[in-house]
Short mmCIF file of C-alpha atoms in Angstrom, two decimals:
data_model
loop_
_atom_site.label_atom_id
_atom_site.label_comp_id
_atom_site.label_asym_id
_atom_site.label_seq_id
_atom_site.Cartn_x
_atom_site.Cartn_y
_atom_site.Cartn_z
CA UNK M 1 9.45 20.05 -11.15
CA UNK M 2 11.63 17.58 -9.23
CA UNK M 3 11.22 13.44 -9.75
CA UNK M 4 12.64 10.38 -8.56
CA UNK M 5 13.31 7.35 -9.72
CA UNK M 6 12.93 4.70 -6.77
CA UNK M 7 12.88 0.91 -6.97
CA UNK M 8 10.15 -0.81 -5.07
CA UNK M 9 10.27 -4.66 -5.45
CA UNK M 10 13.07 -5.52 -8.08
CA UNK M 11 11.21 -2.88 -10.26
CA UNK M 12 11.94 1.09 -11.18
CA UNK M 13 9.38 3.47 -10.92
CA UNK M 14 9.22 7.59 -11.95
CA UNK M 15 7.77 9.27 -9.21
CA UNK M 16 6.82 12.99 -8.56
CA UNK M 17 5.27 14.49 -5.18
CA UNK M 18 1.59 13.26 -5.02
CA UNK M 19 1.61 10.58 -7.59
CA UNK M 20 0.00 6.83 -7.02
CA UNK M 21 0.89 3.57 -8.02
CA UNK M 22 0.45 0.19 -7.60
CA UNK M 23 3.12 -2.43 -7.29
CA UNK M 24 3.71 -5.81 -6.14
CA UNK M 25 2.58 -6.55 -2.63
CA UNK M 26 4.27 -5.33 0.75
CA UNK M 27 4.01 -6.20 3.80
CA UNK M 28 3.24 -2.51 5.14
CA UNK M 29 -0.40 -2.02 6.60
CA UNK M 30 -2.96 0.20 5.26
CA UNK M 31 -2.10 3.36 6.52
CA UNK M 32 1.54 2.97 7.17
CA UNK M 33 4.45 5.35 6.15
CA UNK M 34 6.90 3.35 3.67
CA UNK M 35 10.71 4.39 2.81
CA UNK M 36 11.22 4.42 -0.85
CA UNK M 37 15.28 3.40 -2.12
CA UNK M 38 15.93 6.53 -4.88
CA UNK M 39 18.02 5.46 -7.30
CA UNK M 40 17.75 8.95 -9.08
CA UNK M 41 16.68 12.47 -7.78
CA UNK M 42 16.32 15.47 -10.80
CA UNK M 43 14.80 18.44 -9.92
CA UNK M 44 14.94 20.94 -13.37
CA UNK M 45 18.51 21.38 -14.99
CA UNK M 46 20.29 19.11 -11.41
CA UNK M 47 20.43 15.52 -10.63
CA UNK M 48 21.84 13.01 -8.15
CA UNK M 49 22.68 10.02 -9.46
CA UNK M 50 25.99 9.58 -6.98
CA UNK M 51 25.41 7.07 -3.62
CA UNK M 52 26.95 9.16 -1.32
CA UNK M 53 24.94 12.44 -2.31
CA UNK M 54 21.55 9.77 -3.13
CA UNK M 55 22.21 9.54 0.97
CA UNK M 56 20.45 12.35 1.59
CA UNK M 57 17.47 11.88 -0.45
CA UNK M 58 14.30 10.52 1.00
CA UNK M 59 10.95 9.48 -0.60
CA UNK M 60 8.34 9.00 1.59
CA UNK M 61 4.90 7.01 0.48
CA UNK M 62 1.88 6.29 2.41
CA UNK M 63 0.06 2.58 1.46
CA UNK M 64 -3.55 3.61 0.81
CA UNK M 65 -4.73 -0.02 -0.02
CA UNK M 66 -4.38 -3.40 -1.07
CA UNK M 67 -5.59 -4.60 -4.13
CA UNK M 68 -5.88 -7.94 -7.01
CA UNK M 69 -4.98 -7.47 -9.97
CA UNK M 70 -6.47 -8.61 -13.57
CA UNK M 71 -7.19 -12.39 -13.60
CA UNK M 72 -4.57 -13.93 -16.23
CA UNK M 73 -5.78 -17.32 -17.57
CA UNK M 74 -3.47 -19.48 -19.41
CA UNK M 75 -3.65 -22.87 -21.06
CA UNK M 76 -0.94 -25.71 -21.99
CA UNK M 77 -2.03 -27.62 -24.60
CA UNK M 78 0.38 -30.84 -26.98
CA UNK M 79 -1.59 -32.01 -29.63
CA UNK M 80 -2.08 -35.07 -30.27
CA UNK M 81 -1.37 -36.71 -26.77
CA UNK M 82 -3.95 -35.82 -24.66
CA UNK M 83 -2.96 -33.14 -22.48
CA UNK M 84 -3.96 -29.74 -21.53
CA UNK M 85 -4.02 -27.89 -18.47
CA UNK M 86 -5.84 -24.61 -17.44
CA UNK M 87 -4.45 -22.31 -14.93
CA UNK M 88 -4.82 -18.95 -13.90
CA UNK M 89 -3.38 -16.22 -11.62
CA UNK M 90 -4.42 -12.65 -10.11
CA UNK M 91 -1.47 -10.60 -8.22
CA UNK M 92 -1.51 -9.15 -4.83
CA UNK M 93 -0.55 -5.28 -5.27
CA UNK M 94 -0.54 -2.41 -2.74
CA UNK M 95 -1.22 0.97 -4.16
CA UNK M 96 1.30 3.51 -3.06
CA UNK M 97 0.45 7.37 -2.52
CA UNK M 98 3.66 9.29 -2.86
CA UNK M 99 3.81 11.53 0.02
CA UNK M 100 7.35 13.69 0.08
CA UNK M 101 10.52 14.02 -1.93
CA UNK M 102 12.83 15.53 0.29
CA UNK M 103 16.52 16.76 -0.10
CA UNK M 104 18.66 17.30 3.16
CA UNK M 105 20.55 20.46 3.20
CA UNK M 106 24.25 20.13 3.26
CA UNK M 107 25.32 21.54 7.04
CA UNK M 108 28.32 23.96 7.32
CA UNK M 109 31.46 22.61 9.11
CA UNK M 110 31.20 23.51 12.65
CA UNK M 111 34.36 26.01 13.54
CA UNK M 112 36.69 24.90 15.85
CA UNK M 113 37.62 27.07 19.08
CA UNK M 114 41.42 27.60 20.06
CA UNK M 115 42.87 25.16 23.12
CA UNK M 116 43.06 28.26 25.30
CA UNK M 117 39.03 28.45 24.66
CA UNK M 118 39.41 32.63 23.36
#
């Protein structure tokens, strides 16, 4: 079973082939194929953690939606002066479908032919 660990908007997330989640909103369309940045690939007993080698590794998501989130309500309050304030806040979010983890094979050298081209 091979995961990744990619960061999508200043946060980390684990992610295996097929998974969904929702994070903060992007400006992709509904629809749209998204890069992930891996900052981890494992796949059983191996993993990539280098940057060269982390290169190679692509994780592809598809944006299936955008949603709200949960409506937070919050509430300043100092006794005894007279003051309170109400607020509240609901998140944009776009809900990810992970498409692919890929790995690109490593390519053999290519040989080099002799000057006199025998």
């Amino acid at each position: 079973m091979s995961y990744a660990i990619v960061k999508v908007g200043g946060k980390q997330y684990r992610v295996e082939k097929g998974d969904s989640l929702v994070v903060d909103r992007m400006s992709a369309d509904e629809g749209d194929k998204v890069d992930l940045v891996p900052l981890l690939y494992a796949d059983g007993d191996k993993s990539v953690i280098e940057p060269g080698d982390l290169s190679k590794v692509t994780v592809q998501a598809t944006v299936t939606g955008h949603e709200r989130g949960k409506k937070i309500h919050g509430l300043k309050f100092k006794p005894k002066r007279g003051y309170k304030r109400r607020y509240g806040h609901r998140a944009d979010l776009t809900r990810l479908e992970i498409a692919d983890i890929k790995v690109a094979a490593r390519r053999a050298a290519a040989k080099k032919e002799d000057a006199d081209g025998s």
